[in-house]
Amino acid sequence: TMHIRLINPNTTASMTAKIGVAGARVAAAGTQVSATNPDAGPVSIESHFDEAVSALGVLDEIRRGEREGADGGERVDAYVIACFGDPGLLAARELTTAPVIGIAEAAFHLATLISTRFSVVTTLGRTCIIAEHLLQNYGFAHHCRKVRAAEIPVLDLEDDGACALGRIIDECRRAKTEDGIGAIVLGCGGMADLTDEIREAVGLPIVEGVTAAVKLAESLVSLRLGTSKHGDLAFPRAKTFTGRFDYLGS
Ligand SMILES: O=C(O)C[C@H]1NC(=O)NC1=O
């Protein structure tokens, strides 16, 4: 069997559980999915500051997965960074030979296979720039018409009374009407349980990053394609880390 570890970089357990359920639902018969989050870090990620702080927790979770695999625990065959900013993605890739896939990157790839133009619908307007930077960095900027926000705090997705679904559907409908697109990418790991309802309500293909990343991870593992160790993604050079980061040293 294959083991995929989903890492929720924020520290909200209910979102981690939701991400795990969404990933397990689409996983192949021979694929085991586990979901974790760091115990230290922001309860939600909705700013450059939150992204930066959460990256350290992602790296701790990768190191833990690698250590457990080496100590006779269940080996991790692939990691998913289940936050739409893909925090710590390249640093995480340096730490393992397994594939490491961000949910934004995964969603962008699949959206370009089923449409010539897509829009993104994320949470707070201030985080749109983060998705825009990723689109540039990954080479998908000209495929994306617009990064939109439902203008909801991330944790409203964990609050049934917050009517987050209605606001997301409304923004998706505006995108469908105004953006000249063929598909929509959901811009938050916390939306992973809403895909079917949104697709029904909006009438467009809806690409969701957690499920996209799980299937891409399965593909890479099946093709024996792991993170390259030739060049910039090689394991980091041994060095001392001082102060509270001394545990990272070797
Ligand atoms: O950037 C966002 O709005 C969504 C992002 N924040 C978060 O805590 N999980 C996410 O996927």
PDB file of C-alpha atoms and ligand atoms in Angstrom:
ATOM      1  CA  THR A   1       0.000   0.000   0.000  1.00  0.00           C
ATOM      2  CA  MET A   2       0.923   3.666  -0.328  1.00  0.00           C
ATOM      3  CA  HIS A   3       0.857   6.166   2.583  1.00  0.00           C
ATOM      4  CA  ILE A   4       0.124   9.836   1.942  1.00  0.00           C
ATOM      5  CA  ARG A   5       0.517  12.319   4.838  1.00  0.00           C
ATOM      6  CA  LEU A   6      -1.666  15.428   4.640  1.00  0.00           C
ATOM      7  CA  ILE A   7      -0.238  18.320   6.652  1.00  0.00           C
ATOM      8  CA  ASN A   8      -2.622  21.079   7.704  1.00  0.00           C
ATOM      9  CA  PRO A   9      -0.211  23.938   8.447  1.00  0.00           C
ATOM     10  CA  ASN A  10      -2.682  25.707  10.733  1.00  0.00           C
ATOM     11  CA  THR A  11      -3.383  24.282  14.182  1.00  0.00           C
ATOM     12  CA  THR A  12      -7.200  23.883  13.984  1.00  0.00           C
ATOM     13  CA  ALA A  13      -7.880  20.180  14.539  1.00  0.00           C
ATOM     14  CA  SER A  14     -11.392  20.270  13.044  1.00  0.00           C
ATOM     15  CA  MET A  15      -9.935  21.523   9.752  1.00  0.00           C
ATOM     16  CA  THR A  16      -7.244  18.828   9.851  1.00  0.00           C
ATOM     17  CA  ALA A  17      -9.942  16.181  10.317  1.00  0.00           C
ATOM     18  CA  LYS A  18     -11.995  17.609   7.454  1.00  0.00           C
ATOM     19  CA  ILE A  19      -8.921  17.587   5.199  1.00  0.00           C
ATOM     20  CA  GLY A  20      -8.219  13.964   6.133  1.00  0.00           C
ATOM     21  CA  VAL A  21     -11.781  12.894   5.334  1.00  0.00           C
ATOM     22  CA  ALA A  22     -11.716  14.664   1.948  1.00  0.00           C
ATOM     23  CA  GLY A  23      -8.381  13.080   1.042  1.00  0.00           C
ATOM     24  CA  ALA A  24      -9.388   9.585   2.164  1.00  0.00           C
ATOM     25  CA  ARG A  25     -12.614   9.772   0.159  1.00  0.00           C
ATOM     26  CA  VAL A  26     -10.770  10.060  -3.180  1.00  0.00           C
ATOM     27  CA  ALA A  27      -7.778   7.871  -2.296  1.00  0.00           C
ATOM     28  CA  ALA A  28      -7.328   4.631  -4.243  1.00  0.00           C
ATOM     29  CA  ALA A  29      -7.983   1.288  -2.535  1.00  0.00           C
ATOM     30  CA  GLY A  30      -4.292   0.750  -1.817  1.00  0.00           C
ATOM     31  CA  THR A  31      -3.665   4.238  -0.487  1.00  0.00           C
ATOM     32  CA  GLN A  32      -3.618   5.061   3.226  1.00  0.00           C
ATOM     33  CA  VAL A  33      -4.184   8.739   4.077  1.00  0.00           C
ATOM     34  CA  SER A  34      -3.208  10.314   7.398  1.00  0.00           C
ATOM     35  CA  ALA A  35      -3.723  13.962   8.371  1.00  0.00           C
ATOM     36  CA  THR A  36      -1.757  15.967  10.928  1.00  0.00           C
ATOM     37  CA  ASN A  37      -1.122  19.544  11.985  1.00  0.00           C
ATOM     38  CA  PRO A  38       1.685  21.113  14.007  1.00  0.00           C
ATOM     39  CA  ASP A  39       0.814  21.712  17.666  1.00  0.00           C
ATOM     40  CA  ALA A  40       2.521  25.126  17.446  1.00  0.00           C
ATOM     41  CA  GLY A  41       1.468  27.872  15.043  1.00  0.00           C
ATOM     42  CA  PRO A  42      -1.453  30.006  13.865  1.00  0.00           C
ATOM     43  CA  VAL A  43      -5.000  28.626  14.210  1.00  0.00           C
ATOM     44  CA  SER A  44      -5.616  29.931  10.690  1.00  0.00           C
ATOM     45  CA  ILE A  45      -3.422  31.270   7.879  1.00  0.00           C
ATOM     46  CA  GLU A  46      -4.679  34.471   6.298  1.00  0.00           C
ATOM     47  CA  SER A  47      -1.687  36.821   5.968  1.00  0.00           C
ATOM     48  CA  HIS A  48       1.977  36.841   4.946  1.00  0.00           C
ATOM     49  CA  PHE A  49       2.874  36.697   8.631  1.00  0.00           C
ATOM     50  CA  ASP A  50       0.711  33.592   9.264  1.00  0.00           C
ATOM     51  CA  GLU A  51       2.224  31.930   6.189  1.00  0.00           C
ATOM     52  CA  ALA A  52       5.776  32.564   7.350  1.00  0.00           C
ATOM     53  CA  VAL A  53       5.179  31.312  10.899  1.00  0.00           C
ATOM     54  CA  SER A  54       3.271  28.225   9.691  1.00  0.00           C
ATOM     55  CA  ALA A  55       6.132  27.164   7.404  1.00  0.00           C
ATOM     56  CA  LEU A  56       8.195  26.073  10.421  1.00  0.00           C
ATOM     57  CA  GLY A  57       5.399  23.798  11.583  1.00  0.00           C
ATOM     58  CA  VAL A  58       5.232  22.256   8.116  1.00  0.00           C
ATOM     59  CA  LEU A  59       8.952  21.509   8.252  1.00  0.00           C
ATOM     60  CA  ASP A  60       8.603  19.995  11.733  1.00  0.00           C
ATOM     61  CA  GLU A  61       5.846  17.716  10.418  1.00  0.00           C
ATOM     62  CA  ILE A  62       7.966  16.624   7.436  1.00  0.00           C
ATOM     63  CA  ARG A  63      10.903  15.875   9.770  1.00  0.00           C
ATOM     64  CA  ARG A  64       8.573  13.892  12.050  1.00  0.00           C
ATOM     65  CA  GLY A  65       7.213  11.870   9.115  1.00  0.00           C
ATOM     66  CA  GLU A  66      10.732  11.075   7.934  1.00  0.00           C
ATOM     67  CA  ARG A  67      11.878  10.143  11.449  1.00  0.00           C
ATOM     68  CA  GLU A  68       8.895   7.839  12.049  1.00  0.00           C
ATOM     69  CA  GLY A  69       9.499   6.141   8.707  1.00  0.00           C
ATOM     70  CA  ALA A  70      13.155   5.594   9.579  1.00  0.00           C
ATOM     71  CA  ASP A  71      12.338   4.288  13.072  1.00  0.00           C
ATOM     72  CA  GLY A  72      10.251   1.378  11.768  1.00  0.00           C
ATOM     73  CA  GLY A  73       7.009   3.342  11.694  1.00  0.00           C
ATOM     74  CA  GLU A  74       4.740   3.575   8.659  1.00  0.00           C
ATOM     75  CA  ARG A  75       6.900   5.057   5.862  1.00  0.00           C
ATOM     76  CA  VAL A  76       5.428   8.223   4.309  1.00  0.00           C
ATOM     77  CA  ASP A  77       5.397   7.876   0.507  1.00  0.00           C
ATOM     78  CA  ALA A  78       4.211  11.442  -0.218  1.00  0.00           C
ATOM     79  CA  TYR A  79       3.350  14.634   1.643  1.00  0.00           C
ATOM     80  CA  VAL A  80       0.637  17.210   0.893  1.00  0.00           C
ATOM     81  CA  ILE A  81       0.825  20.759   2.261  1.00  0.00           C
ATOM     82  CA  ALA A  82      -2.870  21.392   2.767  1.00  0.00           C
ATOM     83  CA  CYS A  83      -2.950  25.200   2.876  1.00  0.00           C
ATOM     84  CA  PHE A  84      -3.591  27.285  -0.191  1.00  0.00           C
ATOM     85  CA  GLY A  85      -0.440  29.340   0.272  1.00  0.00           C
ATOM     86  CA  ASP A  86       1.668  26.165  -0.038  1.00  0.00           C
ATOM     87  CA  PRO A  87       3.776  27.390   2.932  1.00  0.00           C
ATOM     88  CA  GLY A  88       7.305  25.965   3.161  1.00  0.00           C
ATOM     89  CA  LEU A  89       6.917  23.949  -0.057  1.00  0.00           C
ATOM     90  CA  LEU A  90      10.480  24.113  -1.419  1.00  0.00           C
ATOM     91  CA  ALA A  91      12.089  23.897   2.031  1.00  0.00           C
ATOM     92  CA  ALA A  92       9.947  20.818   2.726  1.00  0.00           C
ATOM     93  CA  ARG A  93      11.093  19.235  -0.546  1.00  0.00           C
ATOM     94  CA  GLU A  94      14.723  19.534   0.590  1.00  0.00           C
ATOM     95  CA  LEU A  95      13.932  17.339   3.601  1.00  0.00           C
ATOM     96  CA  THR A  96      12.691  14.213   1.826  1.00  0.00           C
ATOM     97  CA  THR A  97      12.982  12.049  -1.285  1.00  0.00           C
ATOM     98  CA  ALA A  98       9.197  11.686  -1.236  1.00  0.00           C
ATOM     99  CA  PRO A  99       7.031  13.964  -3.380  1.00  0.00           C
ATOM    100  CA  VAL A 100       5.748  17.065  -1.550  1.00  0.00           C
ATOM    101  CA  ILE A 101       2.748  18.717  -3.210  1.00  0.00           C
ATOM    102  CA  GLY A 102       1.030  21.980  -2.280  1.00  0.00           C
ATOM    103  CA  ILE A 103      -2.758  22.123  -2.723  1.00  0.00           C
ATOM    104  CA  ALA A 104      -2.592  25.357  -4.710  1.00  0.00           C
ATOM    105  CA  GLU A 105      -0.015  23.937  -7.123  1.00  0.00           C
ATOM    106  CA  ALA A 106      -2.028  20.716  -7.501  1.00  0.00           C
ATOM    107  CA  ALA A 107      -5.288  22.560  -8.126  1.00  0.00           C
ATOM    108  CA  PHE A 108      -3.703  24.884 -10.716  1.00  0.00           C
ATOM    109  CA  HIS A 109      -2.254  21.927 -12.642  1.00  0.00           C
ATOM    110  CA  LEU A 110      -5.574  20.072 -12.834  1.00  0.00           C
ATOM    111  CA  ALA A 111      -7.544  23.230 -13.681  1.00  0.00           C
ATOM    112  CA  THR A 112      -5.323  23.803 -16.735  1.00  0.00           C
ATOM    113  CA  LEU A 113      -6.028  20.245 -17.944  1.00  0.00           C
ATOM    114  CA  ILE A 114      -9.805  20.838 -18.093  1.00  0.00           C
ATOM    115  CA  SER A 115     -10.088  24.542 -19.003  1.00  0.00           C
ATOM    116  CA  THR A 116      -8.147  27.250 -20.815  1.00  0.00           C
ATOM    117  CA  ARG A 117      -8.996  29.847 -18.148  1.00  0.00           C
ATOM    118  CA  PHE A 118     -10.002  29.484 -14.509  1.00  0.00           C
ATOM    119  CA  SER A 119     -10.595  31.754 -11.523  1.00  0.00           C
ATOM    120  CA  VAL A 120      -9.726  31.167  -7.878  1.00  0.00           C
ATOM    121  CA  VAL A 121     -12.164  31.798  -5.017  1.00  0.00           C
ATOM    122  CA  THR A 122     -10.428  32.120  -1.672  1.00  0.00           C
ATOM    123  CA  THR A 123     -11.274  33.473   1.785  1.00  0.00           C
ATOM    124  CA  LEU A 124     -10.113  36.991   2.754  1.00  0.00           C
ATOM    125  CA  GLY A 125      -9.313  39.555   0.053  1.00  0.00           C
ATOM    126  CA  ARG A 126      -5.929  40.267   1.630  1.00  0.00           C
ATOM    127  CA  THR A 127      -4.786  36.696   0.833  1.00  0.00           C
ATOM    128  CA  CYS A 128      -5.531  36.999  -2.916  1.00  0.00           C
ATOM    129  CA  ILE A 129      -1.998  38.333  -3.506  1.00  0.00           C
ATOM    130  CA  ILE A 130      -0.596  35.094  -2.060  1.00  0.00           C
ATOM    131  CA  ALA A 131      -2.397  33.019  -4.699  1.00  0.00           C
ATOM    132  CA  GLU A 132      -1.363  35.560  -7.350  1.00  0.00           C
ATOM    133  CA  HIS A 133       2.291  35.169  -6.365  1.00  0.00           C
ATOM    134  CA  LEU A 134       1.969  31.368  -6.556  1.00  0.00           C
ATOM    135  CA  LEU A 135       0.371  31.580 -10.016  1.00  0.00           C
ATOM    136  CA  GLN A 136       3.372  33.632 -11.147  1.00  0.00           C
ATOM    137  CA  ASN A 137       5.931  31.348  -9.511  1.00  0.00           C
ATOM    138  CA  TYR A 138       4.359  28.138 -10.859  1.00  0.00           C
ATOM    139  CA  GLY A 139       3.826  29.529 -14.378  1.00  0.00           C
ATOM    140  CA  PHE A 140       0.034  29.551 -14.415  1.00  0.00           C
ATOM    141  CA  ALA A 141      -0.577  33.303 -14.236  1.00  0.00           C
ATOM    142  CA  HIS A 142      -1.939  33.595 -17.777  1.00  0.00           C
ATOM    143  CA  HIS A 143      -4.316  30.643 -17.195  1.00  0.00           C
ATOM    144  CA  CYS A 144      -5.992  32.395 -14.261  1.00  0.00           C
ATOM    145  CA  ARG A 145      -8.455  35.191 -15.014  1.00  0.00           C
ATOM    146  CA  LYS A 146      -8.993  36.390 -11.458  1.00  0.00           C
ATOM    147  CA  VAL A 147      -8.283  35.543  -7.844  1.00  0.00           C
ATOM    148  CA  ARG A 148     -11.468  36.375  -5.949  1.00  0.00           C
ATOM    149  CA  ALA A 149     -12.358  36.309  -2.251  1.00  0.00           C
ATOM    150  CA  ALA A 150     -15.634  35.360  -0.571  1.00  0.00           C
ATOM    151  CA  GLU A 151     -14.458  37.760   2.166  1.00  0.00           C
ATOM    152  CA  ILE A 152     -14.761  35.238   4.986  1.00  0.00           C
ATOM    153  CA  PRO A 153     -12.230  34.592   7.750  1.00  0.00           C
ATOM    154  CA  VAL A 154     -10.775  31.096   7.384  1.00  0.00           C
ATOM    155  CA  LEU A 155     -12.264  29.886  10.656  1.00  0.00           C
ATOM    156  CA  ASP A 156     -15.786  30.792   9.486  1.00  0.00           C
ATOM    157  CA  LEU A 157     -15.400  27.570   7.476  1.00  0.00           C
ATOM    158  CA  GLU A 158     -15.370  25.737  10.816  1.00  0.00           C
ATOM    159  CA  ASP A 159     -18.471  27.538  12.074  1.00  0.00           C
ATOM    160  CA  ASP A 160     -21.752  26.148  10.731  1.00  0.00           C
ATOM    161  CA  GLY A 161     -23.565  29.328  11.620  1.00  0.00           C
ATOM    162  CA  ALA A 162     -21.258  31.565   9.579  1.00  0.00           C
ATOM    163  CA  CYS A 163     -22.985  31.035   6.166  1.00  0.00           C
ATOM    164  CA  ALA A 164     -19.553  30.669   4.558  1.00  0.00           C
ATOM    165  CA  LEU A 165     -20.924  28.283   1.910  1.00  0.00           C
ATOM    166  CA  GLY A 166     -23.442  30.853   0.685  1.00  0.00           C
ATOM    167  CA  ARG A 167     -20.783  33.541   0.319  1.00  0.00           C
ATOM    168  CA  ILE A 168     -18.456  31.173  -1.543  1.00  0.00           C
ATOM    169  CA  ILE A 169     -21.253  30.122  -3.931  1.00  0.00           C
ATOM    170  CA  ASP A 170     -22.170  33.764  -4.573  1.00  0.00           C
ATOM    171  CA  GLU A 171     -18.553  34.626  -5.453  1.00  0.00           C
ATOM    172  CA  CYS A 172     -18.263  31.521  -7.662  1.00  0.00           C
ATOM    173  CA  ARG A 173     -21.429  32.585  -9.524  1.00  0.00           C
ATOM    174  CA  ARG A 174     -19.963  36.066 -10.092  1.00  0.00           C
ATOM    175  CA  ALA A 175     -16.790  34.456 -11.431  1.00  0.00           C
ATOM    176  CA  LYS A 176     -18.816  32.263 -13.804  1.00  0.00           C
ATOM    177  CA  THR A 177     -20.804  35.254 -15.067  1.00  0.00           C
ATOM    178  CA  GLU A 178     -17.994  37.807 -15.332  1.00  0.00           C
ATOM    179  CA  ASP A 179     -14.627  36.085 -15.832  1.00  0.00           C
ATOM    180  CA  GLY A 180     -14.989  34.105 -19.076  1.00  0.00           C
ATOM    181  CA  ILE A 181     -13.727  30.941 -17.383  1.00  0.00           C
ATOM    182  CA  GLY A 182     -14.264  27.193 -17.713  1.00  0.00           C
ATOM    183  CA  ALA A 183     -13.484  26.128 -14.152  1.00  0.00           C
ATOM    184  CA  ILE A 184     -13.057  27.392 -10.592  1.00  0.00           C
ATOM    185  CA  VAL A 185     -10.310  26.547  -8.113  1.00  0.00           C
ATOM    186  CA  LEU A 186     -11.283  26.594  -4.428  1.00  0.00           C
ATOM    187  CA  GLY A 187      -8.663  28.597  -2.560  1.00  0.00           C
ATOM    188  CA  CYS A 188      -8.668  27.059   0.903  1.00  0.00           C
ATOM    189  CA  GLY A 189      -8.011  23.661   2.414  1.00  0.00           C
ATOM    190  CA  GLY A 190     -10.979  24.294   4.681  1.00  0.00           C
ATOM    191  CA  MET A 191     -13.320  24.240   1.671  1.00  0.00           C
ATOM    192  CA  ALA A 192     -12.447  20.580   0.949  1.00  0.00           C
ATOM    193  CA  ASP A 193     -15.838  19.349   2.233  1.00  0.00           C
ATOM    194  CA  LEU A 194     -17.868  21.826   0.151  1.00  0.00           C
ATOM    195  CA  THR A 195     -16.873  20.810  -3.389  1.00  0.00           C
ATOM    196  CA  ASP A 196     -19.996  18.831  -4.318  1.00  0.00           C
ATOM    197  CA  GLU A 197     -22.425  21.462  -3.012  1.00  0.00           C
ATOM    198  CA  ILE A 198     -20.536  24.245  -4.781  1.00  0.00           C
ATOM    199  CA  ARG A 199     -20.399  22.314  -8.090  1.00  0.00           C
ATOM    200  CA  GLU A 200     -24.154  21.639  -7.875  1.00  0.00           C
ATOM    201  CA  ALA A 201     -24.979  25.263  -7.131  1.00  0.00           C
ATOM    202  CA  VAL A 202     -22.600  26.903  -9.612  1.00  0.00           C
ATOM    203  CA  GLY A 203     -22.669  24.524 -12.612  1.00  0.00           C
ATOM    204  CA  LEU A 204     -18.929  24.654 -13.389  1.00  0.00           C
ATOM    205  CA  PRO A 205     -16.134  22.136 -12.789  1.00  0.00           C
ATOM    206  CA  ILE A 206     -14.786  22.854  -9.297  1.00  0.00           C
ATOM    207  CA  VAL A 207     -11.138  21.956  -8.659  1.00  0.00           C
ATOM    208  CA  GLU A 208     -10.340  21.417  -4.990  1.00  0.00           C
ATOM    209  CA  GLY A 209      -6.694  21.326  -3.880  1.00  0.00           C
ATOM    210  CA  VAL A 210      -6.629  18.601  -1.206  1.00  0.00           C
ATOM    211  CA  THR A 211      -8.229  15.999  -3.465  1.00  0.00           C
ATOM    212  CA  ALA A 212      -6.184  17.181  -6.461  1.00  0.00           C
ATOM    213  CA  ALA A 213      -2.970  16.818  -4.458  1.00  0.00           C
ATOM    214  CA  VAL A 214      -3.845  13.314  -3.218  1.00  0.00           C
ATOM    215  CA  LYS A 215      -4.393  12.019  -6.770  1.00  0.00           C
ATOM    216  CA  LEU A 216      -1.258  13.717  -8.092  1.00  0.00           C
ATOM    217  CA  ALA A 217       0.725  12.261  -5.196  1.00  0.00           C
ATOM    218  CA  GLU A 218      -0.585   8.780  -6.031  1.00  0.00           C
ATOM    219  CA  SER A 219       0.491   9.303  -9.641  1.00  0.00           C
ATOM    220  CA  LEU A 220       4.019  10.389  -8.719  1.00  0.00           C
ATOM    221  CA  VAL A 221       4.529   7.511  -6.266  1.00  0.00           C
ATOM    222  CA  SER A 222       3.196   4.979  -8.809  1.00  0.00           C
ATOM    223  CA  LEU A 223       5.632   6.381 -11.410  1.00  0.00           C
ATOM    224  CA  ARG A 224       8.483   6.160  -8.878  1.00  0.00           C
ATOM    225  CA  LEU A 225       8.908   9.940  -9.176  1.00  0.00           C
ATOM    226  CA  GLY A 226      10.083  11.502  -5.904  1.00  0.00           C
ATOM    227  CA  THR A 227      11.636  14.864  -5.061  1.00  0.00           C
ATOM    228  CA  SER A 228      14.912  15.208  -6.977  1.00  0.00           C
ATOM    229  CA  LYS A 229      18.066  15.352  -4.838  1.00  0.00           C
ATOM    230  CA  HIS A 230      20.137  16.769  -7.671  1.00  0.00           C
ATOM    231  CA  GLY A 231      20.620  20.536  -7.313  1.00  0.00           C
ATOM    232  CA  ASP A 232      18.645  22.902  -5.122  1.00  0.00           C
ATOM    233  CA  LEU A 233      16.309  20.302  -3.593  1.00  0.00           C
ATOM    234  CA  ALA A 234      19.167  18.178  -2.235  1.00  0.00           C
ATOM    235  CA  PHE A 235      19.193  17.635   1.542  1.00  0.00           C
ATOM    236  CA  PRO A 236      20.359  20.811   3.324  1.00  0.00           C
ATOM    237  CA  ARG A 237      24.065  21.043   4.218  1.00  0.00           C
ATOM    238  CA  ALA A 238      24.811  20.023   7.826  1.00  0.00           C
ATOM    239  CA  LYS A 239      25.128  23.072  10.086  1.00  0.00           C
ATOM    240  CA  THR A 240      24.528  24.392  13.561  1.00  0.00           C
ATOM    241  CA  PHE A 241      21.279  26.130  14.436  1.00  0.00           C
ATOM    242  CA  THR A 242      21.405  28.308  17.513  1.00  0.00           C
ATOM    243  CA  GLY A 243      18.933  29.189  20.255  1.00  0.00           C
ATOM    244  CA  ARG A 244      15.449  27.693  20.195  1.00  0.00           C
ATOM    245  CA  PHE A 245      16.145  26.226  16.725  1.00  0.00           C
ATOM    246  CA  ASP A 246      19.125  24.158  17.933  1.00  0.00           C
ATOM    247  CA  TYR A 247      17.020  20.987  17.449  1.00  0.00           C
ATOM    248  CA  LEU A 248      17.222  21.603  13.683  1.00  0.00           C
ATOM    249  CA  GLY A 249      21.035  21.414  13.668  1.00  0.00           C
ATOM    250  CA  SER A 250      23.197  18.501  12.561  1.00  0.00           C
TER     251      SER A 250
HETATM  252  O1  LIG B   1      -5.161  31.338   2.388  1.00  0.00           O
HETATM  253  C1  LIG B   1      -6.305  31.024   2.723  1.00  0.00           C
HETATM  254  O2  LIG B   1      -7.233  31.762   2.891  1.00  0.00           O
HETATM  255  C2  LIG B   1      -6.607  29.587   2.948  1.00  0.00           C
HETATM  256  C3  LIG B   1      -5.534  28.953   3.779  1.00  0.00           C
HETATM  257  N1  LIG B   1      -5.493  29.399   5.169  1.00  0.00           N
HETATM  258  C4  LIG B   1      -5.635  28.327   5.976  1.00  0.00           C
HETATM  259  O3  LIG B   1      -5.584  28.369   7.220  1.00  0.00           O
HETATM  260  N2  LIG B   1      -5.793  27.203   5.246  1.00  0.00           N
HETATM  261  C5  LIG B   1      -5.788  27.489   3.935  1.00  0.00           C
HETATM  262  O4  LIG B   1      -5.944  26.710   2.974  1.00  0.00           O
END
